[in-house]
CSV table of C-alpha atoms in Angstrom, one decimal:
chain,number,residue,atom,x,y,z
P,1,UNK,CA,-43.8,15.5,94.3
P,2,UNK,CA,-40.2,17.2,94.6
P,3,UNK,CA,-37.7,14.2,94.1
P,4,UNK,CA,-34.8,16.7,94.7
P,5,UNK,CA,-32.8,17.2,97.6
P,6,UNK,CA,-34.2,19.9,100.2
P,7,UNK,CA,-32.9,23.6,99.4
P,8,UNK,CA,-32.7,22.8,95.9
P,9,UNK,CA,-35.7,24.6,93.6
P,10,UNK,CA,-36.4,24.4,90.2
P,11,UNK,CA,-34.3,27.5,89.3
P,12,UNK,CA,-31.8,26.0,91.0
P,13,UNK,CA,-31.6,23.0,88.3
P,14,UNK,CA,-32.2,25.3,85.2
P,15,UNK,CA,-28.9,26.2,84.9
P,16,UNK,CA,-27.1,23.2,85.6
P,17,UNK,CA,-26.5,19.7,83.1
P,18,UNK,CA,-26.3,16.5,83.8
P,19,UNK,CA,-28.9,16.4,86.9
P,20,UNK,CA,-32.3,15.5,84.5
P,21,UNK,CA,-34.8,18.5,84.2
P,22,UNK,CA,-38.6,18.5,84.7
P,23,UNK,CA,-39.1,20.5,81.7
P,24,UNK,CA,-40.3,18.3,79.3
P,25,UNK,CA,-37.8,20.0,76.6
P,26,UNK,CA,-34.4,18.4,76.4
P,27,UNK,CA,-31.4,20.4,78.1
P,28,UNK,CA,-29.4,22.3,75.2
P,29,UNK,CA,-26.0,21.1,74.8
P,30,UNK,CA,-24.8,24.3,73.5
P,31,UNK,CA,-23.3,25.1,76.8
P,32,UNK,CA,-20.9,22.1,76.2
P,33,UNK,CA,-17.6,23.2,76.0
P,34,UNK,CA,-16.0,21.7,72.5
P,35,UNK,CA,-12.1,20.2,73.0
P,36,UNK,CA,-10.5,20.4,69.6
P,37,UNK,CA,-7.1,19.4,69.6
P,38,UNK,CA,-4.8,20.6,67.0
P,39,UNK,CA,-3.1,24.1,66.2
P,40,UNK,CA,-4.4,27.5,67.7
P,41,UNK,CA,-7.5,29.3,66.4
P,42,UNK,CA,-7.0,31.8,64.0
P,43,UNK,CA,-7.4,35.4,65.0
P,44,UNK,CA,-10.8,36.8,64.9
P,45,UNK,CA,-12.1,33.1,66.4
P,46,UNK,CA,-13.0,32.4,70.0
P,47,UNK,CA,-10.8,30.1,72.1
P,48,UNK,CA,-12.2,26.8,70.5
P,49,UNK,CA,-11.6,27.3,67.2
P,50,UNK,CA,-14.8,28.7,65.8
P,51,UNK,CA,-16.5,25.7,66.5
P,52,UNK,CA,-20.2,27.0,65.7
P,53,UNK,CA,-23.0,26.5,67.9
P,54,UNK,CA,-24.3,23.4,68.9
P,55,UNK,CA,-27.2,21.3,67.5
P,56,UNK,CA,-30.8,22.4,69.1
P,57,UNK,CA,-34.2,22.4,68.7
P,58,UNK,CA,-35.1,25.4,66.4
P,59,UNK,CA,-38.9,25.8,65.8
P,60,UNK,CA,-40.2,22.3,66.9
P,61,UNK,CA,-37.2,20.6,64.4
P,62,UNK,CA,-34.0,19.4,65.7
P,63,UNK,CA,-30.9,21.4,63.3
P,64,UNK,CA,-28.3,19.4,63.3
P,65,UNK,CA,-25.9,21.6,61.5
P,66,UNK,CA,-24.6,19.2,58.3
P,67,UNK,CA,-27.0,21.1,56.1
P,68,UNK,CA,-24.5,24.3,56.3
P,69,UNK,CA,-21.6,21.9,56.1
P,70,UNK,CA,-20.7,23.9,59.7
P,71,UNK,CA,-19.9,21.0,61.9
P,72,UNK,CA,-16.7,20.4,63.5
P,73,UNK,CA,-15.3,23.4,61.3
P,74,UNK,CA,-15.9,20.9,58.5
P,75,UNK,CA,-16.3,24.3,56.5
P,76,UNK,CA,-18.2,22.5,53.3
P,77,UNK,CA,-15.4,21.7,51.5
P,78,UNK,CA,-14.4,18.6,49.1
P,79,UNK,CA,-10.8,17.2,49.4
P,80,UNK,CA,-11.2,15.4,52.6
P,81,UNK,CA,-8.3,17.8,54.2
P,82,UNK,CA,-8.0,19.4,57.5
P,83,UNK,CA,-9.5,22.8,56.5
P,84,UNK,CA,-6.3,24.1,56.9
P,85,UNK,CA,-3.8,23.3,54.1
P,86,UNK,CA,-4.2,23.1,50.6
P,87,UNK,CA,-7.2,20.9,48.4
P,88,UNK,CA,-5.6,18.4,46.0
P,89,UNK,CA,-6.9,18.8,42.6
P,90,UNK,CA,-8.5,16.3,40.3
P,91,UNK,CA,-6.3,14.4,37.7
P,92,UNK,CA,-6.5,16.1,34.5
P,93,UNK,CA,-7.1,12.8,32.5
P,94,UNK,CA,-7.5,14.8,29.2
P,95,UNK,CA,-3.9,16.2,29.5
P,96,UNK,CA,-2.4,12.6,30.5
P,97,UNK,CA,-4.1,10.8,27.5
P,98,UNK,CA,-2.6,13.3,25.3
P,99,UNK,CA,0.8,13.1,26.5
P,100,UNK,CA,0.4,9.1,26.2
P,101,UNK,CA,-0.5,9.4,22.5
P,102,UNK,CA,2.4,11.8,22.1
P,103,UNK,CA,4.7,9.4,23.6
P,104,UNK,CA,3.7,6.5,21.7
P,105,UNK,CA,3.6,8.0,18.7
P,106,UNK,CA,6.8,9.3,18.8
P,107,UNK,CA,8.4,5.9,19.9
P,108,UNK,CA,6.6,4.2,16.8
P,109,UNK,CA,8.1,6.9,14.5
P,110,UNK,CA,11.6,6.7,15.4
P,111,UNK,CA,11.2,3.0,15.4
P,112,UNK,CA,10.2,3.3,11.6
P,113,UNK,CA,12.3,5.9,10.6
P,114,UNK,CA,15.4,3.6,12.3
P,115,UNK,CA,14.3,0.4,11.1
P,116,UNK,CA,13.7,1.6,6.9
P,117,UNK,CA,17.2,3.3,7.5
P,118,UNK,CA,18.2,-0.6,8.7
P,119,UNK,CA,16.7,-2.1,6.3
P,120,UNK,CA,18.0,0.0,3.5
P,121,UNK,CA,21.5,-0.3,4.3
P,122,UNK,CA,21.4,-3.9,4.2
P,123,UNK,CA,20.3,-4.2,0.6
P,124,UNK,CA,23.0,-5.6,-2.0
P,125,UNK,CA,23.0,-3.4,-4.8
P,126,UNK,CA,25.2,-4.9,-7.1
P,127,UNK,CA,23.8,-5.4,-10.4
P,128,UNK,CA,24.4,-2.1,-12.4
P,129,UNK,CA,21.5,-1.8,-15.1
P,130,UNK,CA,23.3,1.3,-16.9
P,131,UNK,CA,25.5,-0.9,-18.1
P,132,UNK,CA,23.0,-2.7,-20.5
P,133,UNK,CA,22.4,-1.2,-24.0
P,134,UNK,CA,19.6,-0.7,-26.6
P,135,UNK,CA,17.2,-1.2,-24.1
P,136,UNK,CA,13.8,-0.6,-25.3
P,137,UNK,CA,11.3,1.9,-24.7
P,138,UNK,CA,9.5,1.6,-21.2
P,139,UNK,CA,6.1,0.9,-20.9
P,140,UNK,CA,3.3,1.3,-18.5
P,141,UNK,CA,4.0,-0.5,-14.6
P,142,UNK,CA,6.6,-2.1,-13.3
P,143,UNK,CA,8.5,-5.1,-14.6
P,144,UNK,CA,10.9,-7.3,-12.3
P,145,UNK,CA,13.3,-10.0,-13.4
P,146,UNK,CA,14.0,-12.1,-10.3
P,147,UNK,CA,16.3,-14.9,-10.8
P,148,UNK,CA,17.0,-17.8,-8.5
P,149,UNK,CA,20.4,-18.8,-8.8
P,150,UNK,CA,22.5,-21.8,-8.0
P,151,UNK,CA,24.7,-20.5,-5.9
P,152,UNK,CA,26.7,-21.9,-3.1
P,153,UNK,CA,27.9,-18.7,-1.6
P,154,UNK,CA,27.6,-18.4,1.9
P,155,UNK,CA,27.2,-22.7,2.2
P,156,UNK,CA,29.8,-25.3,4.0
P,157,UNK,CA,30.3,-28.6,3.1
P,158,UNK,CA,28.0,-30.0,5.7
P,159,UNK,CA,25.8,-27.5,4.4
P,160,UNK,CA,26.1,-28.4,0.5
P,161,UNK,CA,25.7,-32.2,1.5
P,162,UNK,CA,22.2,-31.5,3.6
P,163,UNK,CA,20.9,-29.3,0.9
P,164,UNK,CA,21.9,-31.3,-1.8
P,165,UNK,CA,23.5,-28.9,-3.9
P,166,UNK,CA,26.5,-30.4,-5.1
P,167,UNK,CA,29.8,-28.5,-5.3
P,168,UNK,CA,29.7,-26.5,-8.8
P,169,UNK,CA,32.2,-23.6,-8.7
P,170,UNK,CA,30.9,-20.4,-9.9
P,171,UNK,CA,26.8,-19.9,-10.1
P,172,UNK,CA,23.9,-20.5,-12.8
P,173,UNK,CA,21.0,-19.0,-13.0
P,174,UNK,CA,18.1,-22.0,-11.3
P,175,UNK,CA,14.8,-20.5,-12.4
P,176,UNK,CA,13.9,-16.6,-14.1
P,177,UNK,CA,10.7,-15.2,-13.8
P,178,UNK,CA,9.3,-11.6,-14.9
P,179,UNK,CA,6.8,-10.1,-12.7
P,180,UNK,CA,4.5,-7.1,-14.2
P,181,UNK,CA,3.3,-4.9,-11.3
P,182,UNK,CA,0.0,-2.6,-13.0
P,183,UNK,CA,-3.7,-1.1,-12.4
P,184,UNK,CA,-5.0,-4.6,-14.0
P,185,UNK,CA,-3.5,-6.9,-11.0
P,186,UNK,CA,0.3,-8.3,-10.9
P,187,UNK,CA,1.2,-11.3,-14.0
P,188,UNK,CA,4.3,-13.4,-12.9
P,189,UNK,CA,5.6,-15.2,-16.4
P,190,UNK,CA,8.0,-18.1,-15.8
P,191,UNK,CA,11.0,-18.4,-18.4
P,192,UNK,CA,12.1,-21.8,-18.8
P,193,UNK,CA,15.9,-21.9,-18.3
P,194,UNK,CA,16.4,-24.4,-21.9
P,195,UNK,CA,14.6,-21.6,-23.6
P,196,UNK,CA,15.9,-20.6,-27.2
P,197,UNK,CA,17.1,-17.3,-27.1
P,198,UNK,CA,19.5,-15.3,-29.2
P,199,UNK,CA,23.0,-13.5,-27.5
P,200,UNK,CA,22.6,-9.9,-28.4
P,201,UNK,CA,25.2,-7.1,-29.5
P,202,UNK,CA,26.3,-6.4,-25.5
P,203,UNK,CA,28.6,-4.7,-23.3
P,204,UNK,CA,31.1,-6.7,-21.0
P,205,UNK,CA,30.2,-6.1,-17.2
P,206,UNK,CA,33.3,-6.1,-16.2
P,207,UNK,CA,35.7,-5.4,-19.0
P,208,UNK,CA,33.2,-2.5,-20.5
P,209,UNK,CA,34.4,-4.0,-23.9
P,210,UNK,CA,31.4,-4.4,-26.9
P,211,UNK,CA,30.7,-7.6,-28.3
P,212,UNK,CA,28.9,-7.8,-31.3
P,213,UNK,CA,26.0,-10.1,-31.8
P,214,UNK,CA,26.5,-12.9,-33.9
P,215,UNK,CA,23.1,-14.5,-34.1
P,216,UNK,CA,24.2,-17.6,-32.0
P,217,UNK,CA,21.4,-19.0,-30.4
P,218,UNK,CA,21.6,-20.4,-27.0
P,219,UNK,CA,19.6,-21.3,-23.8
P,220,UNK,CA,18.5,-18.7,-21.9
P,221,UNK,CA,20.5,-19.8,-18.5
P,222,UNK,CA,23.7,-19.5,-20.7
P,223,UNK,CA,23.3,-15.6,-21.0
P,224,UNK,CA,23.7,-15.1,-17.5
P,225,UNK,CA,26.9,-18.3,-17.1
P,226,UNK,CA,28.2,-15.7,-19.6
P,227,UNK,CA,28.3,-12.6,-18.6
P,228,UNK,CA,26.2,-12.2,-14.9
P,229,UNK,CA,23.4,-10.9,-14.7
P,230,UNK,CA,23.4,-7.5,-17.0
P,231,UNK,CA,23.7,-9.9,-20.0
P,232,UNK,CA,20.5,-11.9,-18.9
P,233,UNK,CA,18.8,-8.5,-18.7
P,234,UNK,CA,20.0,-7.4,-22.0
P,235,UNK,CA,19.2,-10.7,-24.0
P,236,UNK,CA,15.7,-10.9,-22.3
P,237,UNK,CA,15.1,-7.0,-23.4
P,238,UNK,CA,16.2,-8.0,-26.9
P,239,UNK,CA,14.1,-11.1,-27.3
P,240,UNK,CA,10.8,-9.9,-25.8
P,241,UNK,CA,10.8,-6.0,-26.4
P,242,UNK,CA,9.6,-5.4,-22.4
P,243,UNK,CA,11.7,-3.3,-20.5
P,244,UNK,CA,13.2,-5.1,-17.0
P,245,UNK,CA,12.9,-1.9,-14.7
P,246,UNK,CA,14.5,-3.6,-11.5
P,247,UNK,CA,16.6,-7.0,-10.9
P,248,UNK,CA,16.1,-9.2,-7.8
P,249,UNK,CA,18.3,-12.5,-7.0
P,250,UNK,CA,18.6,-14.8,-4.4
P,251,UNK,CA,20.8,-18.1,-3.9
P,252,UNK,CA,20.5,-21.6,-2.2
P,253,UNK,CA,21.5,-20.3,1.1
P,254,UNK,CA,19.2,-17.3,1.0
P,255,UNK,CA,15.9,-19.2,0.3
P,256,UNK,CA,16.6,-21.9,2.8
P,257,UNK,CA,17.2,-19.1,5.3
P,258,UNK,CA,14.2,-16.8,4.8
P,259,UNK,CA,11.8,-20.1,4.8
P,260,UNK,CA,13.3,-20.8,8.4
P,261,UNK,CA,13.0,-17.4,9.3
P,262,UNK,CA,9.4,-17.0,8.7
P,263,UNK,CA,8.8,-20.0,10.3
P,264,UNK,CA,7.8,-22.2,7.5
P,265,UNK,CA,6.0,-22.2,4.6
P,266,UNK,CA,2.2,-23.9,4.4
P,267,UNK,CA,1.5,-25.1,0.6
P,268,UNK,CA,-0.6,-28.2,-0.7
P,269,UNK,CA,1.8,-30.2,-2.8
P,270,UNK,CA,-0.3,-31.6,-6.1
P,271,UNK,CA,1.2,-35.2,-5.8
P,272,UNK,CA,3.5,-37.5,-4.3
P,273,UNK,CA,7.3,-36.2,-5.0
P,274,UNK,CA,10.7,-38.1,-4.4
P,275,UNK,CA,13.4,-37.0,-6.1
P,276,UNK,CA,17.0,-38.2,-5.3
P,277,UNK,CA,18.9,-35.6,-7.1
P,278,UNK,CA,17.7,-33.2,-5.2
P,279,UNK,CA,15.9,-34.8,-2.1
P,280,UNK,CA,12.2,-33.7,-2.3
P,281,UNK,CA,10.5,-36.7,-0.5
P,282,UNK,CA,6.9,-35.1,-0.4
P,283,UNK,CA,3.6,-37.1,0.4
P,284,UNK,CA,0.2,-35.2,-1.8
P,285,UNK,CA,-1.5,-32.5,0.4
P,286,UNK,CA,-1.5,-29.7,2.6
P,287,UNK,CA,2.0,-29.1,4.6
P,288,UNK,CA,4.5,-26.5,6.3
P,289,UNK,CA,8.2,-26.8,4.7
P,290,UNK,CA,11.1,-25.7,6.1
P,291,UNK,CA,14.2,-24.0,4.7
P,292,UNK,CA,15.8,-27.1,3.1
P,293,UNK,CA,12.5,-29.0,2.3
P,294,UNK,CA,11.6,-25.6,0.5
P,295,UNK,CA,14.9,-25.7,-1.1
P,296,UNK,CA,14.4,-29.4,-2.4
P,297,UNK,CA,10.6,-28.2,-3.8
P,298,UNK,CA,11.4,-26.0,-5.6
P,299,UNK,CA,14.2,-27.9,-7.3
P,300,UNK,CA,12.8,-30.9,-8.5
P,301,UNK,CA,12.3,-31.3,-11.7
P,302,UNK,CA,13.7,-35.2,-12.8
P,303,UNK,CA,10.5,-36.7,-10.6
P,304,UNK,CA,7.6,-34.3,-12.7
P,305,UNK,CA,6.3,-35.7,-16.0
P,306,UNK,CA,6.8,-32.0,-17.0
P,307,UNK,CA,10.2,-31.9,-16.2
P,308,UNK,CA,11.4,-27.9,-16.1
P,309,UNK,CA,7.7,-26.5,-17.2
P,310,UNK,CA,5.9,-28.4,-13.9
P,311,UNK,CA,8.8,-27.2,-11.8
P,312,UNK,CA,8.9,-23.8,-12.9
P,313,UNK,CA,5.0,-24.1,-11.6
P,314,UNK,CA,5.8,-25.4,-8.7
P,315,UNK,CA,8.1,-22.1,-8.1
P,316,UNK,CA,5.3,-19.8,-8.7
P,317,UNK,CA,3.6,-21.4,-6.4
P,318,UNK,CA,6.4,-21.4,-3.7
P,319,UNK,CA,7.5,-18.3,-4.0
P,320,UNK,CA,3.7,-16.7,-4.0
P,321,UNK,CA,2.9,-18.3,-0.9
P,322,UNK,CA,6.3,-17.7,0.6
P,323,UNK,CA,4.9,-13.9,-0.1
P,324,UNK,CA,1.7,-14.4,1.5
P,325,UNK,CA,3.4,-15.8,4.8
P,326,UNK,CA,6.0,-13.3,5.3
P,327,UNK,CA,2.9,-10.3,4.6
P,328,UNK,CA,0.9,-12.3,7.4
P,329,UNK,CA,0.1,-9.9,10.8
P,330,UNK,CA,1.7,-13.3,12.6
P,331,UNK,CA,5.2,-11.8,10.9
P,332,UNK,CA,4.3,-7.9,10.4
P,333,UNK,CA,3.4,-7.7,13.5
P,334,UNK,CA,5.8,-9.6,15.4
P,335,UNK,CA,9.2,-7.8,15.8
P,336,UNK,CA,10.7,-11.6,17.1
P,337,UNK,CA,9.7,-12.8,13.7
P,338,UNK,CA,9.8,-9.5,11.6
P,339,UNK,CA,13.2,-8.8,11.7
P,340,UNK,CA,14.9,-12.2,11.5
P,341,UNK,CA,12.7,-12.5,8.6
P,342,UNK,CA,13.8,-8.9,7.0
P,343,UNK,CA,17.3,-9.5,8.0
P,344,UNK,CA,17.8,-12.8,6.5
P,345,UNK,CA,15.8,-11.6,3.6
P,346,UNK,CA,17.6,-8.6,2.9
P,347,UNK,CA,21.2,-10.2,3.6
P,348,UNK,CA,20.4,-13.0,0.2
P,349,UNK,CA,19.2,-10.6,-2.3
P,350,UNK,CA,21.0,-8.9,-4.7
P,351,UNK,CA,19.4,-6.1,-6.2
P,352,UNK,CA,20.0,-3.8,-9.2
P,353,UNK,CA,21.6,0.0,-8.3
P,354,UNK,CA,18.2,1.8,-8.1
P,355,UNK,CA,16.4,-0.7,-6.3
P,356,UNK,CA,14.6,0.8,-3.3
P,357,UNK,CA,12.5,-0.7,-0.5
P,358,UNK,CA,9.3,0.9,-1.5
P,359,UNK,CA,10.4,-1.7,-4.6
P,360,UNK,CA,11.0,-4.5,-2.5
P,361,UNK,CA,7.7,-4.1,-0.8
P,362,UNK,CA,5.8,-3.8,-3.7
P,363,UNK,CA,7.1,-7.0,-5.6
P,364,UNK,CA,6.4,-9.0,-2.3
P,365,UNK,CA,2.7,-7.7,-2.1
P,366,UNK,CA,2.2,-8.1,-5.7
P,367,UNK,CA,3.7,-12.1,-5.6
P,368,UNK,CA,0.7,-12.7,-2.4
P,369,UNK,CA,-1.9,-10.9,-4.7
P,370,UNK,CA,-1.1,-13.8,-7.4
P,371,UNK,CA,-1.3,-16.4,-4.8
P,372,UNK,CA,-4.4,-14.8,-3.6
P,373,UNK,CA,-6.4,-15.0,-6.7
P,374,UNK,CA,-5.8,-11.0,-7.5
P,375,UNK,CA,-3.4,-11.9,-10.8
P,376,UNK,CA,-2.2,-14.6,-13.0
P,377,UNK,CA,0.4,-16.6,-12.9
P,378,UNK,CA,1.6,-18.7,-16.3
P,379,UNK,CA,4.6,-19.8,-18.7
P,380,UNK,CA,5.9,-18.4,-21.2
P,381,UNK,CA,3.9,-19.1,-24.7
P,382,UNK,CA,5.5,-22.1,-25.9
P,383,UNK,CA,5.8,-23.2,-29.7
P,384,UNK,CA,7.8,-26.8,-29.2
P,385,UNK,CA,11.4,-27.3,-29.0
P,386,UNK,CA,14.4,-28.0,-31.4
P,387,UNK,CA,17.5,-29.8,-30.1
P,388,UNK,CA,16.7,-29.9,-26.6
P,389,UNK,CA,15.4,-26.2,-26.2
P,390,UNK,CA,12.3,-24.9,-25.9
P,391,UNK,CA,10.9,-22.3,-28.6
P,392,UNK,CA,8.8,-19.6,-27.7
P,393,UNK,CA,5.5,-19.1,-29.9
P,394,UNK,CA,6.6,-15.6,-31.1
P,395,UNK,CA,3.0,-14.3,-32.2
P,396,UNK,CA,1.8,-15.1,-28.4
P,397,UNK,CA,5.2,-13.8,-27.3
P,398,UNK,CA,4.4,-10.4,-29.0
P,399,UNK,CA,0.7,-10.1,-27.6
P,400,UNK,CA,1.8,-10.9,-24.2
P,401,UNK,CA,4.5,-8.1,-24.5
P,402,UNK,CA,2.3,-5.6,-25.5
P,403,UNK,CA,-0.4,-6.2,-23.1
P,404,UNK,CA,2.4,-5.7,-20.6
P,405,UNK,CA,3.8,-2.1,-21.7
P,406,UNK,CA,0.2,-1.6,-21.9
P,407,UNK,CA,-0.9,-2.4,-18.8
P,408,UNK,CA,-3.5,-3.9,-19.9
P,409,UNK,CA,-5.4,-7.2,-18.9
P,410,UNK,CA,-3.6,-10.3,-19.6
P,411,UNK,CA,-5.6,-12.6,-22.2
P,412,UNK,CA,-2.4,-14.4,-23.3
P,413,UNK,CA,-2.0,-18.0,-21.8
P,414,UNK,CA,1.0,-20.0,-21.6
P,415,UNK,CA,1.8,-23.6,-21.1
């Protein structure tokens, strides 16, 4: 049956679309004209673009042109342009990380290079060792003589009052200590200040004048209440034989400041401390000082049954783990705590003329490397005492020394 209209055959519908076919085989759409909107074909195309031929059944299997990438004038391609203008190219990662590393390691240098320069300039290089004489022969490491003094430069009166430092004119030397830098681990040797000691031949600091040694016996603190420092360098050469290569001081003001700059200072206090001279009011234990708590630590010596020798401990102790806070990555690392740290630091000391950073750096490591179990800490060999000051037991005196300019391992043990 012929469901057509009359005068209408079956050649009649071949040709045409959209009427349905008899033929059991699907009408091909290639026949179909394409609309593509956009700019005018290229020449050499056909009026639509070179849009390729349509999908239809090829051999029994329906080709639906994606497999050549042909479709739509698609033409393959990655990029996900229009076929027309130029493909974007991948990021070049490689390059971008190198240029990163460049950039940061350029920043860190400068940053280094500007903050030694920093630094550098703000040391106080006042003490001029040249001017000491008969010094004695150098031996092997590094020796430091760094002197805590009582001075009130720098303090006001409301200052003075808090701290308890009184109003002395002038300045005296507070506590002395020698620290040997070496291959066998860092020694820090405490010198009493009422130690016996004899006033060398010297020359006058400031006048260039020479005085001649007399013999007259003193305590140590006087040497330096005498002359400044380059007479306590020249009467420690000449009554232990070790050579002082570099000078390091710091006053009231200055150790308050760098404890409060590095935020405190954790140490376990041996026993219950209250001193009214100086204001240490400490319970026994574990506990973070601050600048003038510090202060009153390391200055009490009327409330210890060992009077100067348990306070001159009690410095070591300070001072080492006032080392091993400032070397901490909580400081080294962080510039809000770094600098205020170096600057307050570097603004108190007074070094000698030849004192470098590099110096500096290495007496602070080697003070956290006796706090850390890496070198000993002890007095000075003690004989008794004779009108108030304290003799030295010469013989240990002498083996100490020359395991020193040795650089050898410390044996020598001192009160």
């Amino acid at each position: 049956m012929n469901d057509w209209p009359e005068a209408w055959s079956d050649d009649n519908r071949g040709g045409r679309y959209g009427r349905g076919s008899a033929n059991a085989q699907p009408e091909s759409a290639r026949v179909m004209r394409q609309v593509r909107r956009g700019r005018p074909a290229p020449p050499g195309q056909d009026a639509y673009g070179g849009v390729p031929q349509q999908p239809h059944y090829v051999d029994g299997g329906y080709d639906s042109g994606y497999n050549t990438g042909q479709v739509y004038g698609g033409g393959g391609g990655r990029g996900g342009g229009d076929g027309y203008g130029p493909q974007r190219p991948a990021p070049d990662w490689r390059r971008r990380v190198k240029w990163t590393a460049i950039t940061l390691v350029t920043v860190l240098l400068v940053t280094t290079v500007a903050t030694y320069f920093w630094a550098d300039s703000k040391l106080n290089r006042e003490v001029d060792l040249s001017k000491v004489i008969e010094r004695p022969e150098k031996g092997e490491g590094t020796n430091y003589l760094i002197v805590g003094s009582d001075s009130r430069a720098g303090l006001s009166d409301e200052d003075k009052k808090r701290l308890r430092t009184g109003s002395s004119e002038g300045k005296r030397t507070d506590s002395m200590m020698i620290l040997h830098t070496g291959s066998n681990g860092p020694t820090l040797i405490s010198l009493p200040r009422d130690s016996n000691v004899e006033i060398p031949t010297f020359k006058g600091s400031e006048s260039g004048k020479t005085y001649q040694g007399t013999g007259r016996q003193v305590k140590l603190n006087a040497a330096y209440a005498e002359d400044g420092p380059e007479l306590l360098v020249r009467t420690v050469e000449f009554n232990t034989g070790l050579h002082i290569d570099h000078y390091v001081e710091i006053g009231f003001a200055g150790f308050a400041n760098i404890v409060d700059a590095a935020g405190g200072v954790e140490i376990d206090i041996p026993q219950d401390i209250k001193d009214t001279k100086s204001g240490a009011d400490f319970r026994k234990g574990k506990q973070t000082l601050n600048g003038e708590e510090a202060l009153a630590f390391v200055r009490t010596r009327y409330a210890l049954a060992g009077s100067d020798l348990d306070r001159t401990k009690n410095q070591q102790k300070f001072l080492s783990a006032l080392a091993n806070q400032v070397a901490t990555p909580g400081t080294v690392l962080n510039p809000f705590r770094l600098y205020p740290t170096m600057g307050a630091g570097l603004d108190s000391l007074i070094v000698d003329k030849d004192m470098g950073l590099f110096d500096l750096a290495d007496m602070f490591w080697s003070m956290k490397g006796v706090s850390g179990g890496e070198g000993t800490s002890m007095n000075m060999p003690l004989a008794g005492s004779s009108g108030g000051n304290l003799l030295w037991d010469k013989d240990k005196v002498k083996q100490l020394v020359n395991q020193l300019n040795n650089d050898e391992k410390v044996t020598v043990t001192g009160d």
